Coordinates of C-alpha atoms in Angstrom, one line a residue:
X1173 CA -27.1 7.6 -10.7
X1174 CA -26.3 5.4 -7.8
X1175 CA -27.1 1.7 -7.3
X1176 CA -28.6 0.0 -4.2
X1177 CA -27.1 -3.4 -3.4
X1178 CA -27.1 -6.2 -0.9
X1179 CA -24.4 -8.5 0.3
X1180 CA -24.5 -12.2 1.1
X1181 CA -22.6 -13.5 4.3
X1182 CA -18.9 -13.3 3.9
X1183 CA -16.7 -16.3 3.4
X1184 CA -13.0 -16.4 4.2
X1185 CA -10.2 -18.6 2.8
X1186 CA -6.5 -18.6 3.5
X1187 CA -3.4 -19.5 1.6
X1188 CA -0.2 -19.8 3.6
X1189 CA 2.7 -18.1 1.7
X1190 CA 6.5 -17.8 2.0
X1191 CA 8.6 -15.0 0.7
X1192 CA 11.6 -15.6 -1.6
X1193 CA 13.8 -14.1 1.1
X1194 CA 13.0 -12.1 4.3
X1195 CA 11.4 -8.7 3.8
X1196 CA 12.7 -6.6 6.8
X1197 CA 10.9 -3.4 7.5
X1198 CA 11.4 -1.8 10.9
X1199 CA 11.0 -4.2 13.9
X1200 CA 9.9 -7.2 11.9
X1201 CA 11.0 -9.5 9.0
X1202 CA 8.3 -11.0 6.9
X1203 CA 8.8 -14.6 5.7
X1204 CA 5.7 -16.8 6.4
X1205 CA 2.5 -15.0 5.9
X1206 CA -1.2 -16.1 5.8
X1207 CA -2.9 -14.5 2.7
X1208 CA -6.5 -14.0 3.4
X1209 CA -9.4 -13.9 0.9
X1210 CA -12.7 -12.4 1.7
X1211 CA -15.7 -13.2 -0.6
X1212 CA -19.3 -12.0 -0.7
X1213 CA -22.1 -12.0 -3.3
X1214 CA -23.2 -8.6 -4.4
X1215 CA -26.8 -8.3 -5.8
X1216 CA -28.2 -5.3 -7.7
X1217 CA -31.8 -5.6 -9.0
X1218 CA -31.7 -9.4 -9.0
X1219 CA -28.4 -9.5 -10.8
X1220 CA -25.5 -11.0 -8.8
X1221 CA -21.8 -11.5 -8.8
X1222 CA -19.1 -12.6 -6.4
X1223 CA -16.9 -9.8 -5.0
X1224 CA -13.4 -10.8 -3.8
X1225 CA -10.7 -9.0 -1.9
X1226 CA -7.5 -10.3 -0.3
X1227 CA -4.6 -9.2 1.9
X1228 CA -1.5 -10.7 3.3
X1229 CA -1.4 -10.4 7.1
X1230 CA 2.1 -9.3 7.9
X1231 CA 3.8 -9.1 11.3
X1232 CA 4.1 -5.9 13.1
X1233 CA 2.8 -3.4 10.6
X1234 CA -0.7 -2.6 11.8
X1235 CA 0.3 -2.2 15.4
X1236 CA 4.2 -2.4 15.7
X1237 CA 4.0 -3.5 19.3
X1238 CA 7.3 -5.2 20.2
X1239 CA 5.8 -6.7 23.3
X1240 CA 3.6 -9.2 21.4
X1241 CA 4.3 -12.1 19.1
X1242 CA 2.8 -12.6 15.7
X1243 CA 0.9 -15.6 17.1
X1244 CA -0.7 -13.2 19.5
X1245 CA -1.4 -10.5 16.9
X1246 CA -3.0 -12.7 14.3
X1247 CA -6.2 -13.4 16.2
X1248 CA -6.8 -9.7 16.7
X1249 CA -6.3 -9.1 12.9
X1250 CA -8.9 -11.8 12.2
X1251 CA -11.2 -10.4 14.9
X1252 CA -11.3 -6.9 13.3
X1253 CA -11.9 -8.4 9.8
X1254 CA -14.7 -10.6 11.1
X1255 CA -16.4 -7.8 12.9
X1256 CA -16.4 -5.6 9.8
X1257 CA -17.9 -8.4 7.8
X1258 CA -20.7 -9.0 10.3
X1259 CA -21.4 -5.3 10.4
X1260 CA -21.6 -5.2 6.6
X1261 CA -24.0 -8.1 6.5
X1262 CA -26.5 -6.2 8.8
X1263 CA -26.5 -3.0 6.8
X1264 CA -29.8 -2.6 4.9
X1265 CA -29.8 -2.1 1.1
X1266 CA -28.1 1.2 0.5
X1267 CA -25.8 3.1 -2.0
X1268 CA -22.2 2.4 -1.8
X1269 CA -21.2 5.6 0.0
X1270 CA -23.9 5.2 2.6
X1271 CA -22.9 1.5 3.1
X1272 CA -19.3 2.6 3.6
X1273 CA -20.1 5.4 6.0
X1274 CA -22.2 3.1 8.3
X1275 CA -19.5 0.4 8.1
X1276 CA -16.8 2.8 9.0
X1277 CA -18.8 4.3 11.8
X1278 CA -19.7 1.1 13.5
X1279 CA -16.3 -0.4 13.1
X1280 CA -14.6 2.7 14.6
X1281 CA -17.0 2.8 17.6
X1282 CA -16.4 -0.9 18.3
X1283 CA -12.6 -0.5 17.9
X1284 CA -12.4 2.6 20.1
X1285 CA -14.3 0.9 22.9
X1286 CA -11.7 -1.9 22.8
X1287 CA -8.6 0.3 22.3
X1288 CA -7.9 -1.2 18.9
X1289 CA -5.6 0.9 16.8
X1290 CA -7.4 2.7 13.9
X1291 CA -4.9 1.4 11.3
X1292 CA -5.8 -2.2 12.3
X1293 CA -9.5 -1.6 12.7
X1294 CA -9.7 -0.2 9.2
X1295 CA -8.0 -3.2 7.7
X1296 CA -11.4 -4.8 8.3
X1297 CA -13.3 -1.9 6.6
X1298 CA -10.9 -2.1 3.7
X1299 CA -11.3 -5.8 3.0
X1300 CA -15.0 -5.5 3.2
X1301 CA -15.4 -2.4 1.0
X1302 CA -13.0 -3.8 -1.6
X1303 CA -15.0 -7.1 -1.9
X1304 CA -18.3 -5.1 -2.1
X1305 CA -16.8 -2.7 -4.7
X1306 CA -15.4 -5.5 -6.8
X1307 CA -18.8 -7.3 -6.9
X1308 CA -20.6 -4.1 -7.6
X1309 CA -18.3 -3.3 -10.5
X1310 CA -18.7 -6.8 -11.9
X1311 CA -22.5 -6.7 -11.7
X1312 CA -22.7 -3.3 -13.4
X1313 CA -20.0 -4.1 -15.9
X1314 CA -18.1 -0.9 -15.2
X1315 CA -14.4 -0.3 -14.5
X1316 CA -13.8 1.3 -11.1
X1317 CA -12.5 4.6 -12.5
X1318 CA -15.7 5.2 -14.4
X1319 CA -17.7 4.4 -11.2
X1320 CA -15.7 7.0 -9.4
X1321 CA -15.6 9.7 -12.0
X1322 CA -19.4 9.5 -12.7
X1323 CA -19.9 9.3 -9.0
X1324 CA -22.0 6.2 -9.3
X1325 CA -20.8 5.4 -5.8
X1326 CA -22.6 8.4 -4.5
X1327 CA -19.5 9.9 -2.8
X1328 CA -20.2 13.0 -0.8
X1329 CA -16.8 14.4 -0.3
X1330 CA -17.8 17.3 1.9
X1331 CA -19.2 14.9 4.6
X1332 CA -15.6 13.7 5.1
X1333 CA -13.7 16.9 4.7
X1334 CA -15.8 20.1 4.8
X1335 CA -13.4 22.0 2.6
X1336 CA -14.5 19.7 -0.2
X1337 CA -18.1 20.7 0.2
X1338 CA -19.8 20.9 -3.2
X1339 CA -17.0 19.2 -5.1
X1340 CA -17.5 16.0 -7.1
X1341 CA -14.7 13.4 -7.6
X1342 CA -14.5 14.3 -11.3
X1343 CA -13.7 17.9 -10.3
X1344 CA -10.5 16.8 -8.5
X1345 CA -9.3 13.5 -9.9
X1346 CA -7.7 12.9 -13.3
X1347 CA -10.1 12.6 -16.2
X1348 CA -8.7 9.2 -17.1
X1349 CA -6.4 6.7 -15.3
X1350 CA -2.7 6.5 -16.2
X1351 CA -1.9 4.0 -19.0
X1352 CA 1.3 3.1 -17.2
X1353 CA 3.3 3.9 -14.1
X1354 CA 6.9 3.5 -12.8
X1355 CA 7.7 0.8 -10.4
X1356 CA 9.3 2.0 -7.2
X1357 CA 11.6 -0.7 -5.9
X1358 CA 11.9 -1.2 -2.2
X1359 CA 15.4 -1.6 -0.7
X1360 CA 14.5 -3.4 2.6
X1361 CA 16.7 -3.3 5.7
X1362 CA 18.1 -6.8 5.0
X1363 CA 18.3 -6.5 1.2
X1364 CA 21.5 -7.0 -0.7
X1365 CA 22.7 -4.1 -2.8
X1366 CA 24.9 -6.3 -5.1
X1367 CA 25.3 -10.0 -5.8
X1368 CA 28.5 -10.1 -3.7
X1369 CA 26.5 -8.9 -0.7
X1370 CA 24.4 -12.1 -0.6
X1371 CA 25.8 -14.8 1.7
X1372 CA 26.1 -18.2 -0.2
X1373 CA 23.6 -19.8 2.1
X1374 CA 21.0 -17.1 1.5
X1375 CA 21.2 -16.9 -2.3
X1376 CA 17.8 -17.5 -4.0
X1377 CA 18.2 -19.3 -7.4
X1378 CA 14.6 -18.9 -8.7
X1379 CA 15.0 -17.1 -12.0
X1380 CA 14.3 -13.6 -10.6
X1381 CA 16.8 -11.0 -9.4
X1382 CA 17.5 -10.8 -5.7
X1383 CA 19.8 -7.9 -5.1
X1384 CA 19.3 -4.3 -6.1
X1385 CA 22.0 -4.1 -8.8
X1386 CA 20.6 -7.1 -10.6
X1387 CA 17.1 -5.7 -10.3
X1388 CA 18.1 -2.5 -11.9
X1389 CA 19.8 -4.3 -14.8
X1390 CA 16.8 -6.6 -15.3
X1391 CA 14.0 -4.1 -15.0
X1392 CA 15.5 -0.7 -15.9
X1393 CA 14.4 0.7 -12.5
X1394 CA 14.5 4.5 -11.9
X1395 CA 12.5 4.9 -8.6
X1396 CA 13.5 3.5 -5.3
X1397 CA 12.2 3.3 -1.7
X1398 CA 15.0 3.0 0.8
X1399 CA 14.2 1.9 4.4
X1400 CA 16.2 3.3 7.3
X1401 CA 17.5 1.7 10.5
X1402 CA 17.6 5.1 12.3
X1403 CA 21.1 4.2 13.2
X1404 CA 23.5 6.8 11.7
X1405 CA 26.5 4.5 11.4
X1406 CA 24.6 1.7 9.7
X1407 CA 22.4 3.9 7.6
X1408 CA 25.1 6.3 6.2
X1409 CA 27.5 3.5 5.3
X1410 CA 24.7 1.8 3.4
X1411 CA 23.5 5.0 1.8
X1412 CA 27.0 5.8 0.5
X1413 CA 27.2 2.4 -1.0
X1414 CA 23.7 2.9 -2.5
X1415 CA 24.6 6.3 -3.9
X1416 CA 27.7 4.9 -5.7
X1417 CA 25.7 2.0 -7.1
X1418 CA 22.9 4.2 -8.4
X1419 CA 25.4 6.6 -10.0
X1420 CA 27.2 3.7 -11.6
X1421 CA 24.2 1.8 -12.9
X1422 CA 21.8 4.7 -13.7
X1423 CA 23.6 8.1 -13.6
X1424 CA 21.5 11.1 -12.8
X1425 CA 18.1 9.9 -13.8
X1426 CA 16.8 8.3 -10.6
X1427 CA 14.5 9.3 -7.7
X1428 CA 14.4 8.1 -4.1
X1429 CA 12.0 8.1 -1.2
X1430 CA 13.3 7.4 2.3
X1431 CA 11.2 5.3 4.7
X1432 CA 11.9 5.9 8.4
X1433 CA 9.4 3.1 9.3
X1434 CA 8.7 4.9 12.6
X1435 CA 12.3 4.1 13.8
X1436 CA 13.4 7.6 14.9
X1437 CA 12.7 8.4 18.5
X1438 CA 11.6 12.0 17.8
X1439 CA 11.9 14.8 15.3
X1440 CA 15.0 16.2 17.0
X1441 CA 16.8 12.9 16.4
X1442 CA 15.6 12.7 12.8
X1443 CA 16.6 16.4 12.1
X1444 CA 20.1 15.6 13.3
X1445 CA 20.2 12.6 11.0
X1446 CA 18.9 14.5 8.0
X1447 CA 21.3 17.4 8.4
X1448 CA 24.3 15.0 8.8
X1449 CA 23.3 13.3 5.5
X1450 CA 22.8 16.7 3.8
X1451 CA 26.3 17.7 4.8
X1452 CA 28.0 14.5 3.6
X1453 CA 29.8 15.1 0.3
X1454 CA 29.4 11.4 -0.6
X1455 CA 25.6 11.7 -0.3
X1456 CA 25.1 15.1 -2.1
X1457 CA 23.7 13.6 -5.3
X1458 CA 21.5 11.1 -3.5
X1459 CA 20.1 13.8 -1.2
X1460 CA 19.1 15.9 -4.2
X1461 CA 17.2 13.0 -5.6
X1462 CA 15.0 12.4 -2.4
X1463 CA 11.4 13.1 -3.3
X1464 CA 9.9 12.6 0.2
X1465 CA 10.6 11.1 3.6
X1466 CA 8.0 8.7 4.8
X1467 CA 6.9 8.3 8.5
X1468 CA 10.3 8.9 10.3
X1469 CA 8.7 9.0 13.8
X1470 CA 6.6 6.4 15.6
X1471 CA 2.8 6.9 15.2
X1472 CA 2.5 7.6 18.9
X1473 CA 4.5 10.9 18.4
X1474 CA 4.3 11.6 14.7
X1475 CA 1.1 13.8 15.0
X1476 CA 2.0 15.6 18.2
X1477 CA 2.7 19.3 18.1
X1478 CA 6.5 18.9 18.3
X1479 CA 8.5 22.1 18.3
X1480 CA 11.4 20.2 16.6
X1481 CA 9.1 19.8 13.6
X1482 CA 7.3 23.1 13.7
X1483 CA 10.5 25.2 14.0
X1484 CA 12.4 23.2 11.3
X1485 CA 12.0 25.6 8.4
X1486 CA 14.1 23.8 5.9
X1487 CA 12.9 20.3 6.7
X1488 CA 12.5 17.8 3.9
X1489 CA 9.1 16.9 2.5
X1490 CA 7.6 14.6 5.0
X1491 CA 4.6 12.3 4.6
X1492 CA 2.7 10.0 7.0
X1493 CA 2.0 6.4 6.4
X1494 CA 1.3 4.3 9.6
X1495 CA -0.1 7.5 11.2
X1496 CA -2.7 7.7 8.5
X1497 CA -5.0 5.3 10.3
X1498 CA -8.3 7.2 10.4
X1499 CA -10.3 9.9 8.7
X1500 CA -8.9 13.3 9.7
X1501 CA -5.3 12.1 10.1
X1502 CA -4.3 13.6 6.8
X1503 CA -5.5 17.2 7.4
X1504 CA -4.1 17.0 10.9
X1505 CA -0.7 16.1 9.5
X1506 CA -0.9 18.8 6.9
X1507 CA -1.5 21.4 9.6
X1508 CA 1.6 20.2 11.4
X1509 CA 3.9 20.6 8.4
X1510 CA 3.7 17.3 6.5
X1511 CA 3.1 17.5 2.8
X1512 CA 0.9 14.4 2.3
X1513 CA 0.4 10.7 2.9
X1514 CA 0.6 7.3 1.2
X1515 CA -2.2 5.4 -0.3
X1516 CA -2.3 1.7 0.6
X1517 CA -5.4 -0.4 -0.3
X1518 CA -5.3 -1.9 3.3
X1519 CA -6.0 1.6 4.6
X1520 CA -9.2 1.9 2.6
X1521 CA -10.4 2.7 -0.9
X1522 CA -12.9 5.5 -0.1
X1523 CA -10.4 7.0 2.3
X1524 CA -7.8 7.0 -0.4
X1525 CA -10.1 8.6 -2.9
X1526 CA -11.1 11.4 -0.5
X1527 CA -7.5 12.0 0.5
X1528 CA -6.5 12.3 -3.1
X1529 CA -9.3 14.8 -3.6
X1530 CA -8.2 16.8 -0.6
X1531 CA -4.6 16.9 -1.7
X1532 CA -5.6 18.0 -5.2
X1533 CA -7.7 20.8 -3.8
X1534 CA -4.7 21.9 -1.7
X1535 CA -2.4 21.7 -4.7
X1536 CA -4.6 24.0 -6.7
X1537 CA -4.4 26.4 -3.8
X1538 CA -0.6 26.5 -4.2
X1539 CA 0.5 23.9 -1.6
X1540 CA 3.3 21.4 -2.6
X1541 CA 1.5 18.3 -1.5
X1542 CA 2.0 14.7 -2.5
X1543 CA 0.2 11.3 -2.5
X1544 CA 2.4 8.2 -2.9
X1545 CA 1.4 4.7 -3.8
X1546 CA 2.4 1.8 -1.6
X1547 CA 1.5 -1.8 -1.6
X1548 CA 2.6 -3.2 1.8
X1549 CA 3.2 -6.6 0.2
X1550 CA 0.2 -7.2 -2.0
X1551 CA 0.1 -10.2 -4.3
X1552 CA -1.5 -10.1 -7.8
X1553 CA -3.9 -10.7 -9.4
X1554 CA -6.3 -9.7 -6.6
X1555 CA -5.4 -6.4 -5.1
X1556 CA -6.9 6.1 -10.4
X1557 CA -5.4 8.3 -8.3
X1558 CA -2.8 9.8 -10.7
X1559 CA 0.2 8.3 -8.8
X1560 CA 3.0 8.0 -11.3
X1561 CA 5.3 5.6 -9.3
X1562 CA 4.1 2.8 -7.1
X1563 CA 5.8 0.3 -4.8
X1564 CA 5.5 -3.4 -5.8
X1565 CA 6.8 -5.4 -2.9
X1566 CA 4.5 -8.4 -3.5
X1567 CA 6.1 -8.9 -6.9
X1568 CA 9.7 -8.8 -5.6
X1569 CA 9.6 -10.6 -2.3
X1570 CA 7.5 -13.3 -3.9
X1571 CA 8.3 -15.3 -7.0
X1572 CA 5.8 -13.5 -9.3
X1573 CA 2.5 -15.4 -9.3
X1574 CA 4.1 -18.8 -8.9
X1575 CA 2.4 -19.4 -5.5
X1576 CA -1.0 -19.5 -7.2
X1577 CA -2.5 -22.4 -9.1
X1578 CA -1.4 -22.8 -12.8
X1579 CA -4.9 -22.0 -14.1
X1580 CA -4.9 -18.7 -12.1
X1581 CA -1.6 -17.8 -13.7
X1582 CA -2.9 -18.7 -17.2
X1583 CA -6.0 -16.7 -16.7
X1584 CA -4.0 -13.6 -15.5
X1585 CA -1.7 -13.9 -18.5
X1586 CA -4.6 -14.2 -20.9
X1587 CA -6.6 -11.3 -19.5
X1588 CA -3.6 -9.0 -18.5
X1589 CA -0.9 -9.8 -21.0
X1590 CA 0.4 -6.2 -20.8
X1591 CA 0.9 -6.3 -17.1
X1592 CA 2.1 -9.9 -16.7
X1593 CA 4.5 -12.1 -18.8
X1594 CA 5.4 -15.8 -18.7
X1595 CA 8.8 -16.2 -17.2
X1596 CA 11.3 -18.5 -19.0
X1597 CA 10.7 -21.0 -16.2
X1598 CA 7.0 -21.1 -16.9
X1599 CA 5.4 -19.0 -14.1
X1600 CA 3.6 -15.7 -14.5
X1601 CA 5.4 -12.6 -13.3
X1602 CA 5.1 -8.8 -13.5
X1603 CA 6.3 -7.4 -16.9
X1604 CA 8.5 -4.4 -16.2
X1605 CA 10.0 -2.6 -19.2
X1606 CA 12.3 0.4 -18.7
X1607 CA 11.1 0.6 -15.1
X1608 CA 7.4 0.8 -16.0
X1609 CA 4.4 -1.4 -16.0
X1610 CA 1.4 -1.1 -18.4
X1611 CA -2.0 -0.6 -16.9
X1612 CA -4.3 -0.7 -20.0
X1613 CA -6.0 -4.0 -19.2
X1614 CA -6.2 -3.1 -15.5
X1615 CA -8.0 0.1 -16.3
X1616 CA -10.7 -1.6 -18.4
X1617 CA -11.4 -4.5 -15.9
X1618 CA -14.2 -4.1 -13.4
X1619 CA -11.9 -3.7 -10.3
X1620 CA -8.5 -4.0 -11.9
X1621 CA -8.7 -7.7 -12.6
X1622 CA -10.8 -9.4 -15.3
X1623 CA -10.9 -13.1 -14.3
X1624 CA -13.1 -14.1 -11.3
X1625 CA -10.9 -16.3 -9.2
X1626 CA -12.4 -18.9 -6.9
X1627 CA -10.5 -19.1 -3.5
X1628 CA -12.6 -21.9 -2.2
X1629 CA -9.9 -24.3 -3.3
X1630 CA -7.8 -23.1 -0.4
X1631 CA -8.3 -23.7 3.3
X1632 CA -11.5 -22.2 4.8
X1633 CA -10.5 -19.7 7.5
X1634 CA -12.6 -19.9 10.6
X1635 CA -13.3 -16.4 12.0
X1636 CA -13.8 -15.3 15.6

C-alpha cells in the first residue's frame, strides 16, 4: 500500500547559531552558522500535518571552493533549497517515491544547466524530501522504519540501481532498527587532545567536555573520527600523541576512522602518507584500529581512474563522502576500488536507503563493503540503516540543546528521555552511557522525533 499526498507551499525560518569552539574540517572552520528550517503541510485523504526539516548551512563543505567567501556561498545554498521547494510544490499528487524521483530529476537538470555541484543541488532535495516524509509519517501515524520496511513509500530500487531489480527494502535492510548505537567522536583539526592543550583564552567553561581526553572520561567513548591535515609532519606528531592518549585512557578496545577531508593532492601522495604511518612503530596499534579512511582525495579527482589507486593492492579500506553527490556515484566508486560511502541526511534519505540496499546486496555476494553514519553538524531534536556507530558533531560543537527555547528542550526530554538528559546546569543534552546512545524513543516516533516543534518563533528566511 502506498499513499498519495499533497504539499502546501514551503515556509523557511532561520536561527543564527554559534558553536562552543571552532569546528575545523579541511579548508574551513565553523563558528557562526545559520540553521535553516523548512516547513510544509502534508495532506493525505483530507488529513494533514506539518512536516519539518532543518539543516545547518556550514561554510565550505558543499563546494569547498577556496576562491569564494561564505557570504558569497550562502545565497547559492538558499537558491538550491528554494528551487527544490518550488519544484515540490508543482508536482501533482503522487506516491512518495514518484514524488522524490520527479523532484530529483528536475533539480538535477536545473543544477546541471547552471554548473551547480550535485552535492549542493541535492541539499535542496534532501531538505524537501525530509519535510515531506516527516509530515507523511505524522499523518499516517507510522515510524519511518515501518514505512520503509513495508514499502509504504513505494520505493522501486531497481529503477535506481538495476542490480537491485526485483528486490524490496525488507529484503536487504535490517528487520528492525537498532535499539542503540555507539557515538563516534570527531577529533577536528583544531581540537585539543588534553586539557593542557587548550590555550587559556580559548577554554570553554560551559559544563561540557572540550578536549578529547575529558570527553573519553565523561562519555566512555570507544569510536573516533580523526581529521587529517594531509601534512605528514603535523599529522604524524598529532597521531602519535593521539595513539598514546587512547592507549592510556582506553587500552585496546577502540576503533578509528580517518577523514582526509579531500586534503591530499592525489592518491600517490596519500599512498606515501599511509605507508609511512603503517611503518611507524609508535602508530602500529593505532593503524591496526583504523576501520576505514574517508575521502582522502578532492572530489574533482577522487572518482577518476587513477593508476595510483588501481594498482595499490594493499590499500586501506577507502570510502567516499563529498564525492557521493549524485545517484550513481557509489557504484562508480566501488568499481574503482572503494569499499563504500557515508550516509548523511543532507545527501538525501532515499539515496541513503538505496545505497544501503546496494551495499547489503554486494555484502551478500562476498564483498567487504561498508556504510558509515555521519552528521555533518546536525542539531537535535530535528534531524534504520543498521549503522552501529555514528558521528555526533552537533552535540559536541554545540552546547547540547541549549540554543533552543526552554520549552523545546522540555518537550525533547519528556518524549525522548532515553536519548536526552538534563544537564546539572539545566539544559538538555545527549545522554551518552559507555559510549552509546539509546534509540528506543527515536525508533517509535514518526520521523525520529515525537514533538512537533514550531519554528515560526524564529526569523522568517526570505528565499531567492
